[in-house]
Amino acid sequence: MSALVCAMLAVEFAHAEETFINPEWANSAWYLGAGVGRSRGTIDRQRLTDSFTANGASVTGFNTDERDTGYKLFVGKQLNRYLALELGYFDLGKFGFNATTSGNGVLNGEAGFRGANLDLLGQLPITERLSLLGRVGMNYAKTSTHFSGNRLAAVTAPDHSERKLNAKAGLGLEYKLSEALALRGEMERYRVNDAVGNRGDVDLLSVSLVYKLGRPAHSAPVYVPPAAVEAAPPAAVVAPLPPPAKAPEPTSEKASFSSEALFDFDKSTVKPDGRAALDDLLVKLQGMNTEVMVTVGHTDSVGSNDYNQKLSLRRAEAVKAYLVSKGVEASRVYTEGKGETQPMADNAKAEGRAKNRRVTVEVVGTRSTTK
């Protein structure tokens, strides 16, 4: 399993800087996850002390072990960008105590908790990669207890198990390493019964890896060979050959798209309206033998120069990624980020800033001409 996780991490980290171009898939995908961390339970010392007193003994020493390693495995379904449903298995570890009483009495106890849970997970995006998590759900836990020593009269039975349905909740953060792989840090509280009449909480602080299944691959351009031309039979009369046709000259076509048409505010993921606009551009370019495409991002002057330059480059790369996914050869598409260095209107006015926020696509190629 460790080798599988390492291989998966190596592949995904190699793609960590890729622009997110499959939001519909990411917001509806199935995913798998695994987490490990530290769990903490609470031993009810007062109840045990009262049990000893009722049996004519007094407590002279009491030591507890209330921490252990816990882990969880889960499968989930992304319902939309903000909600997911998760089904999981958990093992919260074991917690114990050692008590000594008057009259050389000893009682040792241990309780372990494991079971299944069903949660509704809420996700609130903070940035494109970072989200705040909150979960509520139910856990069905099996509690197993074992007692030993010469003071067993203080408990109902040396060995006992019990299954109960209780609530659980949690908070955390998720960071998307790529469209498919994410890292979570969470604090969860499981309400449990300890099988000897107590009811309490076990907390789990964990780190998890989440992997979404079925990531779409970029579609590759398909080469269609030209149709074979049959040779014409020799003519009875040889006519003078016409002058050779003039080779088509390279032409340049340029399209400019406002940032609002392609992206949400301060984002670099192409939204549905933007994809439709780029699809329309590709339709207009049909019949052109494309040699070079250059996507250039521009911003207004709001914000720092460094941030604007990086945002403009991310947007240009997002447009390239979408064009490549529609069949354009990646080696023919170049990107540039100009930031706020090439305004086409006055940044002091809202209308001017709107014009300056844009992405241009320039295409150089040749069109065949027929007479």
Tab-separated table of C-alpha atoms in Angstrom:
chain	number	residue	atom	x	y	z
A	1	MET	CA	0.000	0.000	0.000
A	2	SER	CA	2.899	2.358	0.817
A	3	ALA	CA	4.454	1.703	-2.601
A	4	LEU	CA	1.100	2.410	-4.286
A	5	VAL	CA	0.686	5.686	-2.395
A	6	CYS	CA	4.258	6.780	-3.252
A	7	ALA	CA	3.723	6.025	-6.937
A	8	MET	CA	0.419	7.913	-6.942
A	9	LEU	CA	2.054	10.909	-5.233
A	10	ALA	CA	4.919	10.952	-7.742
A	11	VAL	CA	2.499	11.049	-10.693
A	12	GLU	CA	0.239	13.677	-9.181
A	13	PHE	CA	3.045	15.970	-7.974
A	14	ALA	CA	4.370	15.933	-11.543
A	15	HIS	CA	1.008	17.444	-12.598
A	16	ALA	CA	0.546	19.675	-9.540
A	17	GLU	CA	1.106	22.883	-11.494
A	18	GLU	CA	-1.392	21.998	-14.228
A	19	THR	CA	-4.349	24.322	-14.506
A	20	PHE	CA	-7.654	22.843	-13.332
A	21	ILE	CA	-9.602	22.267	-16.588
A	22	ASN	CA	-12.123	19.577	-15.529
A	23	PRO	CA	-14.341	21.260	-12.907
A	24	GLU	CA	-17.459	19.318	-13.942
A	25	TRP	CA	-15.659	15.991	-13.402
A	26	ALA	CA	-14.035	17.106	-10.137
A	27	ASN	CA	-17.400	18.255	-8.743
A	28	SER	CA	-19.148	14.920	-9.440
A	29	ALA	CA	-16.393	12.297	-9.087
A	30	TRP	CA	-16.160	9.268	-6.811
A	31	TYR	CA	-13.099	9.229	-4.570
A	32	LEU	CA	-11.138	7.021	-2.166
A	33	GLY	CA	-9.259	8.093	0.938
A	34	ALA	CA	-7.176	6.910	3.880
A	35	GLY	CA	-6.122	8.733	7.025
A	36	VAL	CA	-4.069	8.169	10.167
A	37	GLY	CA	-3.617	10.191	13.323
A	38	ARG	CA	-3.798	10.398	17.112
A	39	SER	CA	-6.933	9.511	19.038
A	40	ARG	CA	-7.842	10.534	22.582
A	41	GLY	CA	-10.474	9.054	24.897
A	42	THR	CA	-11.508	9.861	28.466
A	43	ILE	CA	-11.498	7.262	31.267
A	44	ASP	CA	-14.350	7.774	33.754
A	45	ARG	CA	-12.224	7.675	36.914
A	46	GLN	CA	-14.999	8.894	39.192
A	47	ARG	CA	-17.371	6.083	38.231
A	48	LEU	CA	-14.696	3.449	38.821
A	49	THR	CA	-13.760	5.006	42.175
A	50	ASP	CA	-17.423	4.883	43.237
A	51	SER	CA	-17.567	1.189	42.249
A	52	PHE	CA	-14.555	0.382	44.434
A	53	THR	CA	-16.057	2.299	47.373
A	54	ALA	CA	-19.328	0.377	47.030
A	55	ASN	CA	-17.316	-2.855	47.337
A	56	GLY	CA	-15.520	-1.709	50.512
A	57	ALA	CA	-12.212	-0.596	48.988
A	58	SER	CA	-10.495	2.747	48.534
A	59	VAL	CA	-8.382	3.766	45.527
A	60	THR	CA	-4.650	4.138	46.285
A	61	GLY	CA	-3.405	4.572	42.719
A	62	PHE	CA	-4.906	5.270	39.313
A	63	ASN	CA	-3.027	5.473	35.996
A	64	THR	CA	-4.617	5.954	32.593
A	65	ASP	CA	-3.598	5.520	28.968
A	66	GLU	CA	-5.971	7.776	27.060
A	67	ARG	CA	-4.103	8.187	23.738
A	68	ASP	CA	-3.533	5.817	20.828
A	69	THR	CA	-3.116	5.715	17.041
A	70	GLY	CA	-6.320	5.757	14.995
A	71	TYR	CA	-6.948	5.321	11.304
A	72	LYS	CA	-9.803	5.459	8.805
A	73	LEU	CA	-10.610	4.316	5.258
A	74	PHE	CA	-13.402	5.882	3.264
A	75	VAL	CA	-15.124	6.152	-0.107
A	76	GLY	CA	-17.050	9.244	-1.167
A	77	LYS	CA	-19.208	10.748	-3.891
A	78	GLN	CA	-18.885	14.433	-4.738
A	79	LEU	CA	-22.469	15.730	-5.066
A	80	ASN	CA	-21.386	19.188	-6.241
A	81	ARG	CA	-18.652	21.715	-5.527
A	82	TYR	CA	-19.810	22.212	-1.934
A	83	LEU	CA	-21.203	18.843	-0.741
A	84	ALA	CA	-20.070	15.218	-0.673
A	85	LEU	CA	-21.324	11.997	0.907
A	86	GLU	CA	-18.805	9.680	2.614
A	87	LEU	CA	-18.983	6.089	3.864
A	88	GLY	CA	-16.072	4.987	6.024
A	89	TYR	CA	-14.501	2.436	8.346
A	90	PHE	CA	-12.598	3.611	11.448
A	91	ASP	CA	-10.477	2.153	14.238
A	92	LEU	CA	-9.948	4.610	17.088
A	93	GLY	CA	-7.477	2.418	19.001
A	94	LYS	CA	-7.556	1.224	22.597
A	95	PHE	CA	-7.587	3.105	25.912
A	96	GLY	CA	-6.918	1.648	29.345
A	97	PHE	CA	-6.313	2.170	33.050
A	98	ASN	CA	-4.558	0.535	35.972
A	99	ALA	CA	-6.061	0.996	39.464
A	100	THR	CA	-4.775	-0.169	42.835
A	101	THR	CA	-6.871	-0.251	45.991
A	102	SER	CA	-6.545	-0.913	49.661
A	103	GLY	CA	-6.022	-4.552	50.579
A	104	ASN	CA	-3.579	-5.091	47.665
A	105	GLY	CA	-6.429	-4.833	45.143
A	106	VAL	CA	-5.703	-4.423	41.405
A	107	LEU	CA	-8.002	-3.777	38.463
A	108	ASN	CA	-6.805	-3.306	34.884
A	109	GLY	CA	-9.151	-2.276	32.111
A	110	GLU	CA	-9.020	-1.711	28.356
A	111	ALA	CA	-11.594	-0.510	25.805
A	112	GLY	CA	-11.313	-0.448	21.999
A	113	PHE	CA	-13.566	1.230	19.431
A	114	ARG	CA	-14.047	0.450	15.756
A	115	GLY	CA	-16.932	0.684	13.306
A	116	ALA	CA	-18.468	2.398	10.288
A	117	ASN	CA	-19.711	5.916	9.641
A	118	LEU	CA	-21.843	7.800	7.112
A	119	ASP	CA	-21.192	11.561	6.859
A	120	LEU	CA	-22.367	14.570	4.903
A	121	LEU	CA	-19.267	16.614	4.098
A	122	GLY	CA	-19.458	20.359	3.420
A	123	GLN	CA	-16.659	22.126	1.504
A	124	LEU	CA	-16.239	25.919	1.434
A	125	PRO	CA	-13.573	27.021	-1.112
A	126	ILE	CA	-11.171	29.656	0.237
A	127	THR	CA	-8.915	29.648	-2.843
A	128	GLU	CA	-8.800	27.496	-5.971
A	129	ARG	CA	-6.846	24.835	-4.036
A	130	LEU	CA	-7.693	25.381	-0.337
A	131	SER	CA	-11.107	24.586	1.200
A	132	LEU	CA	-12.618	24.618	4.689
A	133	LEU	CA	-14.282	21.301	5.635
A	134	GLY	CA	-17.142	20.538	8.004
A	135	ARG	CA	-18.864	17.201	8.524
A	136	VAL	CA	-21.836	15.768	10.427
A	137	GLY	CA	-22.958	12.174	10.454
A	138	MET	CA	-23.559	8.958	12.355
A	139	ASN	CA	-21.177	6.249	13.518
A	140	TYR	CA	-22.049	2.646	14.314
A	141	ALA	CA	-19.277	1.527	16.672
A	142	LYS	CA	-18.453	-1.798	18.284
A	143	THR	CA	-16.904	-1.314	21.725
A	144	SER	CA	-14.896	-4.175	23.251
A	145	THR	CA	-13.840	-4.059	26.928
A	146	HIS	CA	-11.560	-6.354	28.918
A	147	PHE	CA	-10.845	-6.270	32.671
A	148	SER	CA	-8.320	-8.237	34.748
A	149	GLY	CA	-7.136	-8.253	38.339
A	150	ASN	CA	-8.475	-9.270	41.747
A	151	ARG	CA	-11.079	-6.487	41.976
A	152	LEU	CA	-13.404	-7.658	39.190
A	153	ALA	CA	-16.383	-7.221	41.506
A	154	ALA	CA	-16.191	-3.497	40.692
A	155	VAL	CA	-17.292	-4.197	37.090
A	156	THR	CA	-20.231	-6.110	35.642
A	157	ALA	CA	-18.219	-8.595	33.512
A	158	PRO	CA	-14.542	-9.218	32.662
A	159	ASP	CA	-15.199	-9.187	28.902
A	160	HIS	CA	-18.023	-7.415	27.170
A	161	SER	CA	-18.866	-5.885	23.788
A	162	GLU	CA	-21.591	-3.579	22.637
A	163	ARG	CA	-22.735	-1.963	19.378
A	164	LYS	CA	-24.345	1.468	19.360
A	165	LEU	CA	-25.375	4.124	16.827
A	166	ASN	CA	-24.216	7.622	17.815
A	167	ALA	CA	-23.458	10.977	16.234
A	168	LYS	CA	-20.130	12.324	15.002
A	169	ALA	CA	-18.871	15.683	13.701
A	170	GLY	CA	-15.652	17.269	12.498
A	171	LEU	CA	-13.809	20.291	11.096
A	172	GLY	CA	-10.742	20.523	8.883
A	173	LEU	CA	-8.931	21.865	5.824
A	174	GLU	CA	-8.337	20.333	2.398
A	175	TYR	CA	-5.544	21.319	-0.022
A	176	LYS	CA	-5.775	20.136	-3.627
A	177	LEU	CA	-2.338	18.997	-4.828
A	178	SER	CA	-3.907	18.469	-8.274
A	179	GLU	CA	-7.375	17.963	-9.736
A	180	ALA	CA	-7.260	14.314	-8.608
A	181	LEU	CA	-5.223	14.308	-5.372
A	182	ALA	CA	-5.868	16.247	-2.165
A	183	LEU	CA	-4.454	16.385	1.365
A	184	ARG	CA	-6.762	16.777	4.393
A	185	GLY	CA	-6.178	17.654	8.023
A	186	GLU	CA	-9.175	17.082	10.311
A	187	MET	CA	-10.341	16.979	13.923
A	188	GLU	CA	-13.324	14.624	14.435
A	189	ARG	CA	-15.354	13.754	17.513
A	190	TYR	CA	-17.031	10.336	17.796
A	191	ARG	CA	-19.789	9.841	20.373
A	192	VAL	CA	-19.430	6.279	21.786
A	193	ASN	CA	-20.589	3.894	24.518
A	194	ASP	CA	-17.901	2.050	26.502
A	195	ALA	CA	-19.878	-1.219	26.966
A	196	VAL	CA	-20.059	-0.880	30.769
A	197	GLY	CA	-22.710	1.809	31.012
A	198	ASN	CA	-20.679	4.931	30.204
A	199	ARG	CA	-21.194	7.264	27.284
A	200	GLY	CA	-18.507	9.693	26.142
A	201	ASP	CA	-16.426	11.048	23.282
A	202	VAL	CA	-13.305	9.955	21.402
A	203	ASP	CA	-11.448	12.608	19.376
A	204	LEU	CA	-9.339	11.820	16.294
A	205	LEU	CA	-6.813	14.296	14.861
A	206	SER	CA	-5.817	12.911	11.447
A	207	VAL	CA	-4.105	13.565	8.114
A	208	SER	CA	-5.650	11.934	5.025
A	209	LEU	CA	-4.958	11.519	1.307
A	210	VAL	CA	-7.968	11.701	-1.031
A	211	TYR	CA	-7.836	10.462	-4.636
A	212	LYS	CA	-10.600	11.136	-7.170
A	213	LEU	CA	-11.318	8.390	-9.692
A	214	GLY	CA	-11.781	8.575	-13.461
A	215	ARG	CA	-9.875	11.754	-14.301
A	216	PRO	CA	-10.491	12.567	-18.011
A	217	ALA	CA	-7.474	12.406	-20.279
A	218	HIS	CA	-6.706	15.221	-22.709
A	219	SER	CA	-8.055	14.394	-26.152
A	220	ALA	CA	-5.272	14.052	-28.712
A	221	PRO	CA	-5.551	15.516	-32.202
A	222	VAL	CA	-6.469	12.904	-34.807
A	223	TYR	CA	-4.523	12.844	-38.065
A	224	VAL	CA	-6.701	12.160	-41.123
A	225	PRO	CA	-4.644	11.238	-44.172
A	226	PRO	CA	-5.617	12.957	-47.430
A	227	ALA	CA	-7.802	10.967	-49.791
A	228	ALA	CA	-5.957	9.224	-52.585
A	229	VAL	CA	-6.316	10.851	-56.007
A	230	GLU	CA	-6.607	8.539	-58.962
A	231	ALA	CA	-4.365	9.318	-61.885
A	232	ALA	CA	-6.218	10.702	-64.899
A	233	PRO	CA	-5.857	8.861	-68.215
A	234	PRO	CA	-3.483	10.476	-70.687
A	235	ALA	CA	-5.105	13.176	-72.755
A	236	ALA	CA	-5.338	12.820	-76.486
A	237	VAL	CA	-4.077	16.360	-76.966
A	238	VAL	CA	-1.330	17.801	-74.819
A	239	ALA	CA	-2.298	21.294	-73.846
A	240	PRO	CA	0.110	23.864	-72.452
A	241	LEU	CA	0.436	23.592	-68.682
A	242	PRO	CA	-1.055	26.468	-66.716
A	243	PRO	CA	1.296	28.499	-64.565
A	244	PRO	CA	1.786	26.961	-61.076
A	245	ALA	CA	-0.733	28.075	-58.483
A	246	LYS	CA	0.538	30.679	-56.129
A	247	ALA	CA	1.218	29.210	-52.697
A	248	PRO	CA	-1.099	30.590	-50.017
A	249	GLU	CA	0.527	33.281	-47.937
A	250	PRO	CA	0.518	33.062	-44.129
A	251	THR	CA	-2.218	35.087	-42.500
A	252	SER	CA	-2.717	36.208	-38.935
A	253	GLU	CA	-6.041	36.258	-37.121
A	254	LYS	CA	-6.468	37.682	-33.636
A	255	ALA	CA	-9.342	37.365	-31.135
A	256	SER	CA	-9.675	39.138	-27.789
A	257	PHE	CA	-11.841	37.896	-24.913
A	258	SER	CA	-12.709	39.825	-21.773
A	259	SER	CA	-11.640	38.131	-18.531
A	260	GLU	CA	-15.231	38.280	-17.282
A	261	ALA	CA	-16.320	36.190	-20.281
A	262	LEU	CA	-13.737	33.471	-19.595
A	263	PHE	CA	-13.175	33.447	-15.834
A	264	ASP	CA	-14.842	34.129	-12.502
A	265	PHE	CA	-13.422	36.994	-10.422
A	266	ASP	CA	-9.766	36.414	-9.435
A	267	LYS	CA	-9.872	32.843	-10.843
A	268	SER	CA	-7.959	31.042	-13.587
A	269	THR	CA	-10.364	28.186	-14.344
A	270	VAL	CA	-12.233	28.608	-17.650
A	271	LYS	CA	-15.960	28.752	-16.889
A	272	PRO	CA	-18.702	27.271	-19.133
A	273	ASP	CA	-19.430	30.557	-20.972
A	274	GLY	CA	-15.708	30.934	-21.641
A	275	ARG	CA	-15.434	27.426	-23.036
A	276	ALA	CA	-18.338	28.180	-25.388
A	277	ALA	CA	-16.545	31.336	-26.617
A	278	LEU	CA	-13.339	29.377	-27.267
A	279	ASP	CA	-15.321	26.660	-29.062
A	280	ASP	CA	-16.742	29.368	-31.355
A	281	LEU	CA	-13.187	30.555	-32.109
A	282	LEU	CA	-12.131	27.009	-33.057
A	283	VAL	CA	-15.116	26.736	-35.419
A	284	LYS	CA	-14.023	29.946	-37.173
A	285	LEU	CA	-10.484	28.554	-37.547
A	286	GLN	CA	-11.643	25.431	-39.385
A	287	GLY	CA	-9.928	25.211	-42.759
A	288	MET	CA	-6.826	27.039	-41.536
A	289	ASN	CA	-3.512	25.198	-41.416
A	290	THR	CA	-2.430	26.521	-38.027
A	291	GLU	CA	1.291	27.067	-37.546
A	292	VAL	CA	1.428	29.014	-34.276
A	293	MET	CA	-1.113	30.124	-31.631
A	294	VAL	CA	-0.173	32.623	-28.925
A	295	THR	CA	-2.410	33.209	-25.880
A	296	VAL	CA	-1.612	36.392	-23.940
A	297	GLY	CA	-3.151	37.348	-20.598
A	298	HIS	CA	-3.647	40.951	-19.432
A	299	THR	CA	-4.983	42.492	-16.198
A	300	ASP	CA	-5.946	45.910	-14.920
A	301	SER	CA	-3.783	47.842	-12.411
A	302	VAL	CA	-5.652	46.729	-9.264
A	303	GLY	CA	-3.294	44.711	-7.027
A	304	SER	CA	0.478	44.255	-7.039
A	305	ASN	CA	2.484	44.019	-10.260
A	306	ASP	CA	3.814	40.575	-9.300
A	307	TYR	CA	0.357	39.132	-8.511
A	308	ASN	CA	-1.169	40.556	-11.717
A	309	GLN	CA	1.642	39.139	-13.845
A	310	LYS	CA	1.193	35.644	-12.355
A	311	LEU	CA	-2.607	35.808	-12.683
A	312	SER	CA	-2.361	36.857	-16.348
A	313	LEU	CA	0.032	33.958	-17.074
A	314	ARG	CA	-2.220	31.429	-15.286
A	315	ARG	CA	-5.181	32.592	-17.356
A	316	ALA	CA	-3.211	32.367	-20.597
A	317	GLU	CA	-2.139	28.829	-19.647
A	318	ALA	CA	-5.738	27.899	-18.790
A	319	VAL	CA	-6.850	28.989	-22.282
A	320	LYS	CA	-4.004	26.956	-23.805
A	321	ALA	CA	-4.971	23.896	-21.750
A	322	TYR	CA	-8.546	24.103	-22.983
A	323	LEU	CA	-7.494	24.527	-26.646
A	324	VAL	CA	-5.164	21.514	-26.314
A	325	SER	CA	-8.016	19.469	-24.793
A	326	LYS	CA	-10.053	20.243	-27.945
A	327	GLY	CA	-7.385	18.854	-30.276
A	328	VAL	CA	-4.902	21.701	-30.892
A	329	GLU	CA	-1.288	20.474	-30.793
A	330	ALA	CA	0.352	21.635	-27.558
A	331	SER	CA	3.694	22.275	-29.304
A	332	ARG	CA	2.039	24.950	-31.487
A	333	VAL	CA	0.546	26.975	-28.625
A	334	TYR	CA	2.615	29.519	-26.687
A	335	THR	CA	1.597	31.538	-23.638
A	336	GLU	CA	2.539	34.939	-22.251
A	337	GLY	CA	1.494	36.926	-19.193
A	338	LYS	CA	1.692	40.687	-19.611
A	339	GLY	CA	0.019	41.610	-16.312
A	340	GLU	CA	-0.863	45.300	-16.254
A	341	THR	CA	1.989	46.419	-18.580
A	342	GLN	CA	-0.058	46.821	-21.797
A	343	PRO	CA	-3.331	48.629	-20.985
A	344	MET	CA	-5.618	49.458	-23.863
A	345	ALA	CA	-7.766	51.904	-21.831
A	346	ASP	CA	-7.566	54.189	-18.778
A	347	ASN	CA	-7.200	52.171	-15.549
A	348	ALA	CA	-8.551	55.111	-13.549
A	349	LYS	CA	-12.087	54.296	-14.741
A	350	ALA	CA	-14.117	51.123	-14.229
A	351	GLU	CA	-14.904	50.867	-17.959
A	352	GLY	CA	-11.210	51.135	-18.773
A	353	ARG	CA	-10.212	48.504	-16.248
A	354	ALA	CA	-12.815	46.133	-17.675
A	355	LYS	CA	-11.299	46.536	-21.160
A	356	ASN	CA	-7.806	45.913	-19.806
A	357	ARG	CA	-8.783	42.585	-18.217
A	358	ARG	CA	-8.567	40.345	-21.283
A	359	VAL	CA	-6.964	37.346	-22.955
A	360	THR	CA	-5.980	37.549	-26.628
A	361	VAL	CA	-5.488	34.583	-28.939
A	362	GLU	CA	-3.413	35.220	-32.096
A	363	VAL	CA	-3.299	32.526	-34.770
A	364	VAL	CA	-0.781	32.417	-37.597
A	365	GLY	CA	-1.376	29.983	-40.434
A	366	THR	CA	-2.465	29.600	-44.046
A	367	ARG	CA	-5.910	29.209	-45.591
A	368	SER	CA	-6.368	27.338	-48.819
A	369	THR	CA	-8.022	29.415	-51.563
A	370	THR	CA	-10.237	27.994	-54.310
A	371	LYS	CA	-11.515	29.655	-57.489
